[in-house]
PDB file of C-alpha atoms in Angstrom:
ATOM      1  CA  MET A   1     154.417-120.900  18.349  1.00 52.00           C
ATOM      2  CA  VAL A   2     157.821-119.225  18.515  1.00 53.00           C
ATOM      3  CA  SER A   3     158.086-115.574  18.960  1.00 61.00           C
ATOM      4  CA  GLU A   4     158.805-114.678  15.539  1.00 64.00           C
ATOM      5  CA  ASP A   5     155.703-116.425  14.428  1.00 86.00           C
ATOM      6  CA  LEU A   6     153.498-114.723  17.195  1.00 86.00           C
ATOM      7  CA  GLU A   7     154.902-111.474  15.943  1.00 88.00           C
ATOM      8  CA  SER A   8     153.906-112.290  12.316  1.00 90.00           C
ATOM      9  CA  VAL A   9     150.403-113.233  13.428  1.00 91.00           C
ATOM     10  CA  PHE A  10     150.104-110.148  15.905  1.00 92.00           C
ATOM     11  CA  PRO A  11     152.353-107.611  14.702  1.00 92.00           C
ATOM     12  CA  ASN A  12     151.334-105.275  17.497  1.00 92.00           C
ATOM     13  CA  LEU A  13     153.486-107.561  19.848  1.00 90.00           C
ATOM     14  CA  THR A  14     156.677-105.968  18.311  1.00 90.00           C
ATOM     15  CA  ARG A  15     155.748-102.523  19.730  1.00 89.00           C
ATOM     16  CA  SER A  16     155.718-103.723  23.465  1.00 86.00           C
ATOM     17  CA  ALA A  17     157.188-106.284  25.623  1.00 89.00           C
ATOM     18  CA  TYR A  18     155.557-109.712  25.942  1.00 93.00           C
ATOM     19  CA  ALA A  19     156.370-113.121  27.413  1.00 91.00           C
ATOM     20  CA  ILE A  20     155.366-116.583  26.549  1.00 91.00           C
ATOM     21  CA  THR A  21     153.930-118.048  29.877  1.00 93.00           C
ATOM     22  CA  SER A  22     153.033-121.501  29.267  1.00 91.00           C
ATOM     23  CA  PRO A  23     153.582-124.361  26.653  1.00 90.00           C
ATOM     24  CA  SER A  24     150.922-124.933  23.997  1.00 90.00           C
ATOM     25  CA  THR A  25     147.791-126.922  25.101  1.00 90.00           C
ATOM     26  CA  PRO A  26     144.428-127.685  23.469  1.00 91.00           C
ATOM     27  CA  GLU A  27     142.719-128.268  26.815  1.00 92.00           C
ATOM     28  CA  TYR A  28     141.424-124.802  27.073  1.00 94.00           C
ATOM     29  CA  ASN A  29     140.993-121.588  25.143  1.00 95.00           C
ATOM     30  CA  CYS A  30     141.162-117.880  25.734  1.00 96.00           C
ATOM     31  CA  ILE A  31     137.561-117.594  26.983  1.00 97.00           C
ATOM     32  CA  ALA A  32     138.090-120.450  29.399  1.00 96.00           C
ATOM     33  CA  TRP A  33     141.535-118.943  30.502  1.00 97.00           C
ATOM     34  CA  ALA A  34     140.016-115.330  31.165  1.00 97.00           C
ATOM     35  CA  ALA A  35     137.204-117.108  33.069  1.00 97.00           C
ATOM     36  CA  GLY A  36     139.975-118.701  35.328  1.00 95.00           C
ATOM     37  CA  ASP A  37     139.334-122.262  33.940  1.00 96.00           C
ATOM     38  CA  SER A  38     142.239-124.192  32.677  1.00 94.00           C
ATOM     39  CA  GLU A  39     140.562-127.503  32.252  1.00 93.00           C
ATOM     40  CA  ARG A  40     138.113-127.073  29.474  1.00 93.00           C
ATOM     41  CA  TRP A  41     137.167-125.267  26.195  1.00 94.00           C
ATOM     42  CA  TRP A  42     134.621-122.508  26.533  1.00 97.00           C
ATOM     43  CA  TRP A  43     132.538-121.555  23.272  1.00 96.00           C
ATOM     44  CA  PRO A  44     128.762-121.259  22.548  1.00 96.00           C
ATOM     45  CA  VAL A  45     128.085-124.656  20.756  1.00 93.00           C
ATOM     46  CA  ALA A  46     125.957-127.383  21.467  1.00 86.00           C
ATOM     47  CA  GLY A  47     127.288-130.796  22.349  1.00 81.00           C
ATOM     48  CA  SER A  48     130.114-131.984  24.510  1.00 76.00           C
ATOM     49  CA  PHE A  49     132.973-130.371  22.581  1.00 83.00           C
ATOM     50  CA  ALA A  50     132.839-127.159  24.678  1.00 92.00           C
ATOM     51  CA  TYR A  51     131.440-125.911  27.921  1.00 95.00           C
ATOM     52  CA  TRP A  52     128.974-122.870  27.868  1.00 97.00           C
ATOM     53  CA  PRO A  53     127.318-121.682  31.195  1.00 97.00           C
ATOM     54  CA  PRO A  54     123.858-122.903  31.706  1.00 95.00           C
ATOM     55  CA  ASN A  55     120.858-120.759  30.301  1.00 96.00           C
ATOM     56  CA  ILE A  56     123.288-118.428  28.354  1.00 97.00           C
ATOM     57  CA  PRO A  57     122.339-118.255  24.590  1.00 95.00           C
ATOM     58  CA  LEU A  58     124.439-120.548  22.370  1.00 96.00           C
ATOM     59  CA  GLN A  59     125.162-117.412  20.174  1.00 96.00           C
ATOM     60  CA  GLU A  60     128.439-115.894  19.070  1.00 97.00           C
ATOM     61  CA  SER A  61     127.380-112.498  19.997  1.00 98.00           C
ATOM     62  CA  LEU A  62     129.094-109.937  22.333  1.00 98.00           C
ATOM     63  CA  ASP A  63     125.787-110.022  24.355  1.00 98.00           C
ATOM     64  CA  ALA A  64     125.996-113.750  24.972  1.00 98.00           C
ATOM     65  CA  PHE A  65     129.624-113.466  26.017  1.00 98.00           C
ATOM     66  CA  ILE A  66     128.764-110.740  28.465  1.00 99.00           C
ATOM     67  CA  LYS A  67     126.247-113.045  29.806  1.00 98.00           C
ATOM     68  CA  ALA A  68     128.332-115.903  30.129  1.00 98.00           C
ATOM     69  CA  PHE A  69     130.919-113.851  32.088  1.00 98.00           C
ATOM     70  CA  GLY A  70     128.103-112.235  34.033  1.00 98.00           C
ATOM     71  CA  SER A  71     127.280-115.883  35.153  1.00 98.00           C
ATOM     72  CA  ILE A  72     130.400-115.790  37.058  1.00 97.00           C
ATOM     73  CA  GLY A  73     130.338-112.490  38.543  1.00 97.00           C
ATOM     74  CA  PHE A  74     131.582-109.976  35.984  1.00 98.00           C
ATOM     75  CA  ALA A  75     129.727-106.807  34.878  1.00 98.00           C
ATOM     76  CA  PRO A  76     130.363-104.362  32.180  1.00 98.00           C
ATOM     77  CA  CYS A  77     132.737-101.448  33.146  1.00 97.00           C
ATOM     78  CA  GLY A  78     133.968 -98.200  31.502  1.00 91.00           C
ATOM     79  CA  ASN A  79     137.768 -98.736  31.380  1.00 97.00           C
ATOM     80  CA  ALA A  80     140.676-101.138  31.421  1.00 97.00           C
ATOM     81  CA  ASN A  81     142.546 -99.207  34.246  1.00 97.00           C
ATOM     82  CA  ILE A  82     143.616-101.316  37.369  1.00 96.00           C
ATOM     83  CA  GLU A  83     140.976-101.120  40.261  1.00 96.00           C
ATOM     84  CA  GLN A  84     141.986-102.221  43.645  1.00 94.00           C
ATOM     85  CA  GLY A  85     139.734-105.212  44.658  1.00 95.00           C
ATOM     86  CA  TYR A  86     138.655-106.063  41.053  1.00 97.00           C
ATOM     87  CA  GLU A  87     139.798-108.408  38.248  1.00 97.00           C
ATOM     88  CA  LYS A  88     138.946-107.348  34.677  1.00 98.00           C
ATOM     89  CA  ILE A  89     138.412-109.088  31.401  1.00 98.00           C
ATOM     90  CA  ALA A  90     138.571-107.672  27.843  1.00 98.00           C
ATOM     91  CA  LEU A  91     136.392-108.950  25.115  1.00 99.00           C
ATOM     92  CA  TYR A  92     137.722-108.623  21.392  1.00 98.00           C
ATOM     93  CA  VAL A  93     135.454-108.713  18.417  1.00 98.00           C
ATOM     94  CA  ASP A  94     136.015-108.736  14.811  1.00 97.00           C
ATOM     95  CA  SER A  95     134.803-106.051  12.362  1.00 96.00           C
ATOM     96  CA  ASN A  96     131.296-107.976  12.188  1.00 96.00           C
ATOM     97  CA  GLY A  97     131.036-107.493  16.054  1.00 97.00           C
ATOM     98  CA  LYS A  98     131.567-111.242  16.586  1.00 97.00           C
ATOM     99  CA  PRO A  99     133.622-112.311  19.621  1.00 98.00           C
ATOM    100  CA  THR A 100     137.107-113.617  18.695  1.00 97.00           C
ATOM    101  CA  HIS A 101     139.154-113.497  22.042  1.00 97.00           C
ATOM    102  CA  ALA A 102     139.269-112.621  25.711  1.00 98.00           C
ATOM    103  CA  ALA A 103     142.025-111.510  27.959  1.00 98.00           C
ATOM    104  CA  ARG A 104     142.358-111.320  31.620  1.00 98.00           C
ATOM    105  CA  GLN A 105     143.999-108.418  33.512  1.00 98.00           C
ATOM    106  CA  LEU A 106     147.006-109.338  35.930  1.00 96.00           C
ATOM    107  CA  PRO A 107     147.530-107.751  39.191  1.00 94.00           C
ATOM    108  CA  ASN A 108     150.542-105.780  37.554  1.00 94.00           C
ATOM    109  CA  GLY A 109     148.137-104.184  35.017  1.00 95.00           C
ATOM    110  CA  ARG A 110     149.350-106.248  32.134  1.00 96.00           C
ATOM    111  CA  TRP A 111     146.989-108.962  30.384  1.00 97.00           C
ATOM    112  CA  THR A 112     147.232-112.481  29.952  1.00 97.00           C
ATOM    113  CA  SER A 113     145.881-114.472  27.075  1.00 96.00           C
ATOM    114  CA  LYS A 114     145.442-117.964  25.741  1.00 94.00           C
ATOM    115  CA  LEU A 115     146.197-117.992  22.088  1.00 91.00           C
ATOM    116  CA  GLY A 116     143.740-120.762  20.647  1.00 87.00           C
ATOM    117  CA  LYS A 117     145.502-124.155  21.167  1.00 88.00           C
ATOM    118  CA  SER A 118     148.777-122.394  21.377  1.00 90.00           C
ATOM    119  CA  GLN A 119     150.480-120.705  24.479  1.00 90.00           C
ATOM    120  CA  ASP A 120     149.451-118.392  27.135  1.00 93.00           C
ATOM    121  CA  ILE A 121     151.265-114.984  26.890  1.00 94.00           C
ATOM    122  CA  GLU A 122     151.542-111.763  28.999  1.00 95.00           C
ATOM    123  CA  HIS A 123     150.978-108.638  27.153  1.00 96.00           C
ATOM    124  CA  GLU A 124     149.869-105.137  26.691  1.00 94.00           C
ATOM    125  CA  LEU A 125     146.080-104.947  26.042  1.00 94.00           C
ATOM    126  CA  GLU A 126     146.271-103.438  22.563  1.00 94.00           C
ATOM    127  CA  SER A 127     149.062-105.731  21.486  1.00 94.00           C
ATOM    128  CA  LEU A 128     146.715-108.381  20.259  1.00 94.00           C
ATOM    129  CA  SER A 129     144.412-105.966  18.284  1.00 93.00           C
ATOM    130  CA  GLY A 130     144.398-106.381  14.519  1.00 93.00           C
ATOM    131  CA  ALA A 131     143.447-108.665  11.818  1.00 93.00           C
ATOM    132  CA  VAL A 132     143.031-111.789  13.772  1.00 93.00           C
ATOM    133  CA  TYR A 133     141.284-110.713  16.833  1.00 96.00           C
ATOM    134  CA  GLY A 134     139.838-107.337  15.991  1.00 94.00           C
ATOM    135  CA  VAL A 135     139.510-104.725  18.661  1.00 97.00           C
ATOM    136  CA  VAL A 136     138.619-104.616  22.330  1.00 97.00           C
ATOM    137  CA  ALA A 137     134.804-104.073  22.576  1.00 98.00           C
ATOM    138  CA  GLN A 138     134.079-104.563  26.104  1.00 98.00           C
ATOM    139  CA  ILE A 139     135.800-104.562  29.551  1.00 99.00           C
ATOM    140  CA  LEU A 140     134.147-106.476  32.287  1.00 99.00           C
ATOM    141  CA  LYS A 141     135.032-106.443  36.121  1.00 98.00           C
ATOM    142  CA  ARG A 142     134.356-108.562  39.223  1.00 98.00           C
ATOM    143  CA  PRO A 143     135.225-108.088  42.738  1.00 97.00           C
ATOM    144  CA  ILE A 144     138.249-110.358  43.804  1.00 92.00           C
ATOM    145  CA  ASP A 145     137.478-113.018  46.467  1.00 79.00           C
ATOM    146  CA  GLU A 146     140.091-112.322  49.155  1.00 60.00           C
TER     147      GLU A 146
END
């Protein structure tokens, strides 16, 4: 997508600075990218199409996504502020509470997202809120391995 297309899909991007940080690729999605995995697609479906952590329910629910990220060390936290020694993930849900997107916080406090099969972008957290991804419903954090 070019910038104008992104802005038509995510109109809140026009209110803050953002940057396209990678070319389009179908190799991974936002959930994988937030988890630090750029080699496979993460989604709770059976079969070989997508990866999902073992022993986590194959459900498109906020609870299942929290458990999936919990399997790699993330735990719920109360805010999206930068915390020294931690990395954070934001989970977005639609109006029915179904997970739609995940973003990962960068060391500078901005966020990085993979937009489906499209590009990765750097953005402000609320810039992707709206009709497509809904709203941020949960912030998770884990200690950074240094």
